[in-house]
Short mmCIF file of N, CA and C in Angstrom, two decimals:
data_model
loop_
_atom_site.label_atom_id
_atom_site.label_comp_id
_atom_site.label_asym_id
_atom_site.label_seq_id
_atom_site.Cartn_x
_atom_site.Cartn_y
_atom_site.Cartn_z
N ILE A 1 176.52 109.66 -18.43
CA ILE A 1 176.57 108.31 -19.03
C ILE A 1 174.97 108.20 -19.66
N LEU A 2 174.16 108.58 -18.54
CA LEU A 2 172.71 108.35 -19.19
C LEU A 2 172.25 109.09 -20.40
N SER A 3 172.92 110.36 -20.37
CA SER A 3 172.53 111.35 -21.31
C SER A 3 173.79 111.39 -22.44
N GLY A 4 174.98 110.97 -22.27
CA GLY A 4 176.21 111.10 -22.95
C GLY A 4 176.92 112.52 -22.42
N GLY A 5 176.47 113.15 -21.66
CA GLY A 5 177.06 114.46 -21.38
C GLY A 5 178.35 114.14 -20.09
N SER A 6 178.96 115.31 -19.78
CA SER A 6 179.85 115.02 -18.55
C SER A 6 179.36 114.73 -17.52
N LEU A 7 179.46 113.76 -16.54
CA LEU A 7 179.20 113.63 -15.23
C LEU A 7 180.11 113.23 -14.13
N ALA A 8 179.54 113.71 -13.13
CA ALA A 8 180.60 113.75 -11.72
C ALA A 8 179.95 113.03 -10.84
N LEU A 9 180.75 112.43 -9.94
CA LEU A 9 180.50 112.06 -8.46
C LEU A 9 180.78 113.15 -7.40
N GLN A 10 180.31 113.77 -6.65
CA GLN A 10 180.65 114.37 -5.61
C GLN A 10 180.23 113.89 -4.43
N THR A 11 181.23 113.68 -3.40
CA THR A 11 181.21 113.42 -2.13
C THR A 11 180.88 114.34 -1.31
N ALA A 12 180.27 114.46 0.05
CA ALA A 12 180.27 115.28 1.07
C ALA A 12 180.17 114.56 2.24
N ALA A 13 180.62 115.06 3.49
CA ALA A 13 180.19 114.65 4.77
C ALA A 13 179.15 114.00 5.01
N ASP A 14 178.10 114.45 4.74
CA ASP A 14 176.76 113.96 4.57
C ASP A 14 175.91 113.30 3.77
N GLY A 15 176.78 112.97 2.57
CA GLY A 15 176.40 112.02 1.56
C GLY A 15 177.01 112.17 0.28
N TYR A 16 176.44 111.99 -0.85
CA TYR A 16 176.99 112.07 -2.12
C TYR A 16 175.88 112.62 -3.35
N ARG A 17 176.23 112.93 -4.50
CA ARG A 17 175.58 113.35 -5.49
C ARG A 17 176.07 113.11 -6.74
N PHE A 18 175.29 112.91 -7.63
CA PHE A 18 176.04 113.29 -9.38
C PHE A 18 175.89 114.57 -9.83
N GLU A 19 176.79 115.01 -10.21
CA GLU A 19 176.54 116.21 -11.11
C GLU A 19 176.74 116.15 -12.75
N MET A 20 176.17 117.43 -13.32
CA MET A 20 176.25 117.21 -14.86
C MET A 20 176.80 118.45 -15.15
N ARG A 21 177.64 118.52 -16.05
CA ARG A 21 178.07 119.82 -16.61
C ARG A 21 177.23 120.64 -17.74
N SER A 22 176.99 121.65 -17.21
CA SER A 22 176.01 122.36 -18.03
C SER A 22 176.44 123.88 -18.11
N GLU A 23 176.26 124.63 -19.18
CA GLU A 23 176.73 125.68 -19.54
C GLU A 23 178.05 126.10 -18.73
N GLY A 24 179.00 125.43 -18.62
CA GLY A 24 180.28 125.52 -18.17
C GLY A 24 180.37 125.36 -16.55
N GLN A 25 179.33 125.01 -16.03
CA GLN A 25 179.28 124.69 -14.46
C GLN A 25 178.59 123.23 -14.00
N TRP A 26 179.10 122.92 -12.95
CA TRP A 26 178.73 121.61 -12.48
C TRP A 26 177.49 121.58 -11.65
N VAL A 27 176.13 120.97 -12.23
CA VAL A 27 174.93 121.33 -11.59
C VAL A 27 174.48 119.87 -11.12
N PRO A 28 173.45 119.64 -10.23
CA PRO A 28 173.10 118.55 -9.65
C PRO A 28 172.33 118.04 -10.78
N ALA A 29 172.58 116.47 -11.08
CA ALA A 29 172.08 115.81 -12.21
C ALA A 29 170.39 115.64 -11.72
N ASP A 30 169.68 115.58 -12.87
CA ASP A 30 168.19 116.02 -12.73
C ASP A 30 167.78 114.57 -12.91
N GLU A 31 168.52 113.46 -13.38
CA GLU A 31 167.45 112.05 -13.26
C GLU A 31 167.59 111.31 -12.05
N PRO A 32 166.22 111.08 -11.96
CA PRO A 32 166.00 110.24 -10.55
C PRO A 32 167.05 109.14 -10.01
N ALA A 33 167.68 108.44 -10.87
CA ALA A 33 168.57 107.63 -10.42
C ALA A 33 169.87 108.27 -9.95
N LEU A 34 170.01 109.42 -10.36
CA LEU A 34 171.24 109.92 -9.90
C LEU A 34 171.27 111.17 -8.79
N ARG A 35 169.85 111.03 -8.19
CA ARG A 35 169.61 112.02 -7.17
C ARG A 35 170.40 112.06 -6.04
N GLN A 36 170.45 113.28 -5.12
CA GLN A 36 171.45 113.45 -4.04
C GLN A 36 171.00 112.43 -3.14
N ARG A 37 171.82 111.75 -2.20
CA ARG A 37 171.64 110.86 -1.15
C ARG A 37 172.49 110.92 -0.20
N ARG A 38 171.67 110.91 1.04
CA ARG A 38 172.83 111.07 2.24
C ARG A 38 173.13 109.76 2.59
N TRP A 39 174.16 109.56 3.50
CA TRP A 39 175.06 108.49 4.02
C TRP A 39 173.56 107.74 5.02
N SER A 40 173.67 106.60 5.25
CA SER A 40 172.41 105.88 5.91
C SER A 40 172.69 106.63 7.37
N PRO A 41 171.73 106.52 8.35
CA PRO A 41 172.04 106.97 9.72
C PRO A 41 173.23 106.01 10.42
N GLY A 42 174.11 106.59 11.15
CA GLY A 42 175.02 106.19 11.70
C GLY A 42 176.55 106.06 10.83
N VAL A 43 176.55 106.50 9.79
CA VAL A 43 177.42 106.29 8.65
C VAL A 43 178.00 107.65 8.42
N SER A 44 179.27 107.54 8.34
CA SER A 44 179.98 108.61 7.91
C SER A 44 181.25 108.58 7.18
N LEU A 45 181.58 109.68 6.50
CA LEU A 45 182.88 109.72 5.67
C LEU A 45 183.80 109.96 6.35
N ALA A 46 185.08 109.20 6.38
CA ALA A 46 186.16 109.16 7.04
C ALA A 46 187.22 109.31 6.08
N SER A 47 187.03 109.44 4.91
CA SER A 47 188.06 109.86 4.00
C SER A 47 189.11 110.96 4.51
N PRO A 48 190.10 110.95 3.92
CA PRO A 48 191.02 112.21 4.49
C PRO A 48 190.38 113.62 3.79
N ALA A 49 190.10 113.76 2.80
CA ALA A 49 189.15 114.73 2.23
C ALA A 49 187.72 114.43 1.83
N ALA A 50 186.68 114.96 2.56
CA ALA A 50 185.35 114.52 2.48
C ALA A 50 184.72 114.90 1.41
N SER A 51 185.17 116.32 0.89
CA SER A 51 184.57 116.79 -0.60
C SER A 51 185.46 116.44 -1.54
N GLN A 52 184.91 115.50 -2.36
CA GLN A 52 185.88 115.09 -3.45
C GLN A 52 185.05 114.89 -5.07
N ARG A 53 185.33 115.22 -6.03
CA ARG A 53 184.87 115.02 -7.08
C ARG A 53 185.47 114.38 -8.14
N LEU A 54 184.70 112.91 -8.45
CA LEU A 54 185.29 112.25 -9.42
C LEU A 54 184.66 112.23 -10.57
N ARG A 55 185.21 112.64 -11.86
CA ARG A 55 184.58 112.91 -13.18
C ARG A 55 184.60 111.62 -13.80
N PHE A 56 183.48 111.45 -14.74
CA PHE A 56 183.60 110.13 -15.54
C PHE A 56 183.48 110.71 -17.10
N ASP A 57 184.08 109.81 -17.93
CA ASP A 57 184.02 110.36 -19.30
C ASP A 57 182.78 109.85 -20.01
N ASN A 58 182.69 109.96 -21.43
CA ASN A 58 181.42 109.62 -21.91
C ASN A 58 181.25 107.87 -21.92
N ALA A 59 182.26 107.15 -21.78
CA ALA A 59 182.31 106.09 -21.79
C ALA A 59 181.78 105.38 -20.36
N GLY A 60 181.64 106.27 -19.31
CA GLY A 60 181.46 105.85 -18.01
C GLY A 60 182.86 105.73 -17.26
N LEU A 61 183.65 105.90 -17.91
CA LEU A 61 185.12 105.55 -16.77
C LEU A 61 185.63 106.93 -16.13
N PRO A 62 186.01 106.63 -14.85
CA PRO A 62 186.66 107.74 -13.99
C PRO A 62 187.94 108.34 -14.55
N ASP A 63 188.27 109.54 -14.20
CA ASP A 63 189.31 110.27 -14.52
C ASP A 63 190.48 109.53 -13.66
N ARG A 64 190.04 109.21 -12.67
CA ARG A 64 191.12 108.79 -11.61
C ARG A 64 190.44 107.54 -10.59
N ALA A 65 191.36 107.10 -9.73
CA ALA A 65 190.96 106.12 -8.94
C ALA A 65 190.38 107.20 -7.43
N LEU A 66 189.68 106.35 -6.94
CA LEU A 66 188.97 107.10 -5.64
C LEU A 66 188.63 106.08 -4.45
N VAL A 67 188.91 106.35 -3.32
CA VAL A 67 188.76 105.60 -2.44
C VAL A 67 188.00 106.43 -1.43
N LEU A 68 186.96 105.63 -0.96
CA LEU A 68 186.07 106.35 0.17
C LEU A 68 186.27 105.33 1.44
N HIS A 69 186.42 106.21 2.51
CA HIS A 69 186.49 105.47 3.77
C HIS A 69 185.21 105.72 4.65
N LEU A 70 184.29 104.69 4.61
CA LEU A 70 183.08 104.80 5.45
C LEU A 70 183.04 104.21 6.97
N ARG A 71 182.63 105.08 7.78
CA ARG A 71 182.74 104.38 9.10
C ARG A 71 181.27 104.51 9.61
N ALA A 72 181.04 103.24 10.56
CA ALA A 72 179.53 103.24 11.21
C ALA A 72 180.14 102.68 12.44
N GLY A 73 180.23 103.61 13.32
CA GLY A 73 180.70 102.86 14.84
C GLY A 73 182.02 102.59 14.80
N PRO A 74 182.32 101.45 15.31
CA PRO A 74 183.49 100.97 15.26
C PRO A 74 184.18 100.35 14.03
N ALA A 75 183.12 100.06 13.20
CA ALA A 75 183.25 99.29 11.76
C ALA A 75 183.74 100.36 10.59
N MET A 76 184.96 100.14 9.68
CA MET A 76 184.95 100.83 8.67
C MET A 76 184.92 99.84 7.57
N ALA A 77 184.70 100.61 6.28
CA ALA A 77 184.58 99.92 4.98
C ALA A 77 185.05 100.70 4.13
N LEU A 78 185.92 100.37 2.98
CA LEU A 78 186.60 101.11 1.78
C LEU A 78 185.38 100.65 0.57
N VAL A 79 185.23 101.97 -0.10
CA VAL A 79 184.48 101.85 -1.31
C VAL A 79 185.77 102.07 -2.64
N ARG A 80 185.98 101.43 -3.30
CA ARG A 80 187.16 101.82 -4.38
C ARG A 80 186.58 101.86 -5.73
N VAL A 81 186.84 103.03 -6.46
CA VAL A 81 186.36 103.25 -7.72
C VAL A 81 187.64 103.16 -8.56
N MET A 82 187.88 102.36 -9.25
CA MET A 82 189.14 102.10 -10.09
C MET A 82 189.17 102.50 -11.60
N PRO A 83 190.23 103.10 -11.84
CA PRO A 83 190.26 103.95 -13.39
C PRO A 83 189.60 103.24 -14.46
N ASP A 84 189.58 101.73 -14.40
CA ASP A 84 189.01 100.88 -15.38
C ASP A 84 187.29 100.73 -15.03
N GLY A 85 186.57 101.58 -14.06
CA GLY A 85 185.55 101.12 -13.85
C GLY A 85 185.11 100.30 -12.77
N GLU A 86 185.77 99.60 -12.29
CA GLU A 86 185.58 98.48 -11.37
C GLU A 86 185.49 99.12 -9.80
N VAL A 87 184.30 98.62 -9.20
CA VAL A 87 183.81 99.27 -7.79
C VAL A 87 183.87 98.03 -6.93
N THR A 88 184.61 98.40 -5.95
CA THR A 88 184.54 97.27 -5.05
C THR A 88 184.39 97.75 -3.60
#
């Protein structure tokens, strides 16, 4: 999105990062705004599949919908990324 190249969001049990396509491989994005981040202390990813990749096209739209289930103690929140780019 920032550079016009292929971009993806990669989730993991301990956090998330953005990756860019370079020479046929996904590599961590080097822009500071897209650096790897850990979930806040006490927060965990409770999604059925912890490791997921969501690809974005050159216009910034995701290739599919993604729902992340985040848990902090007894509380749970859903983060939805919709194919039209809406995030709730």
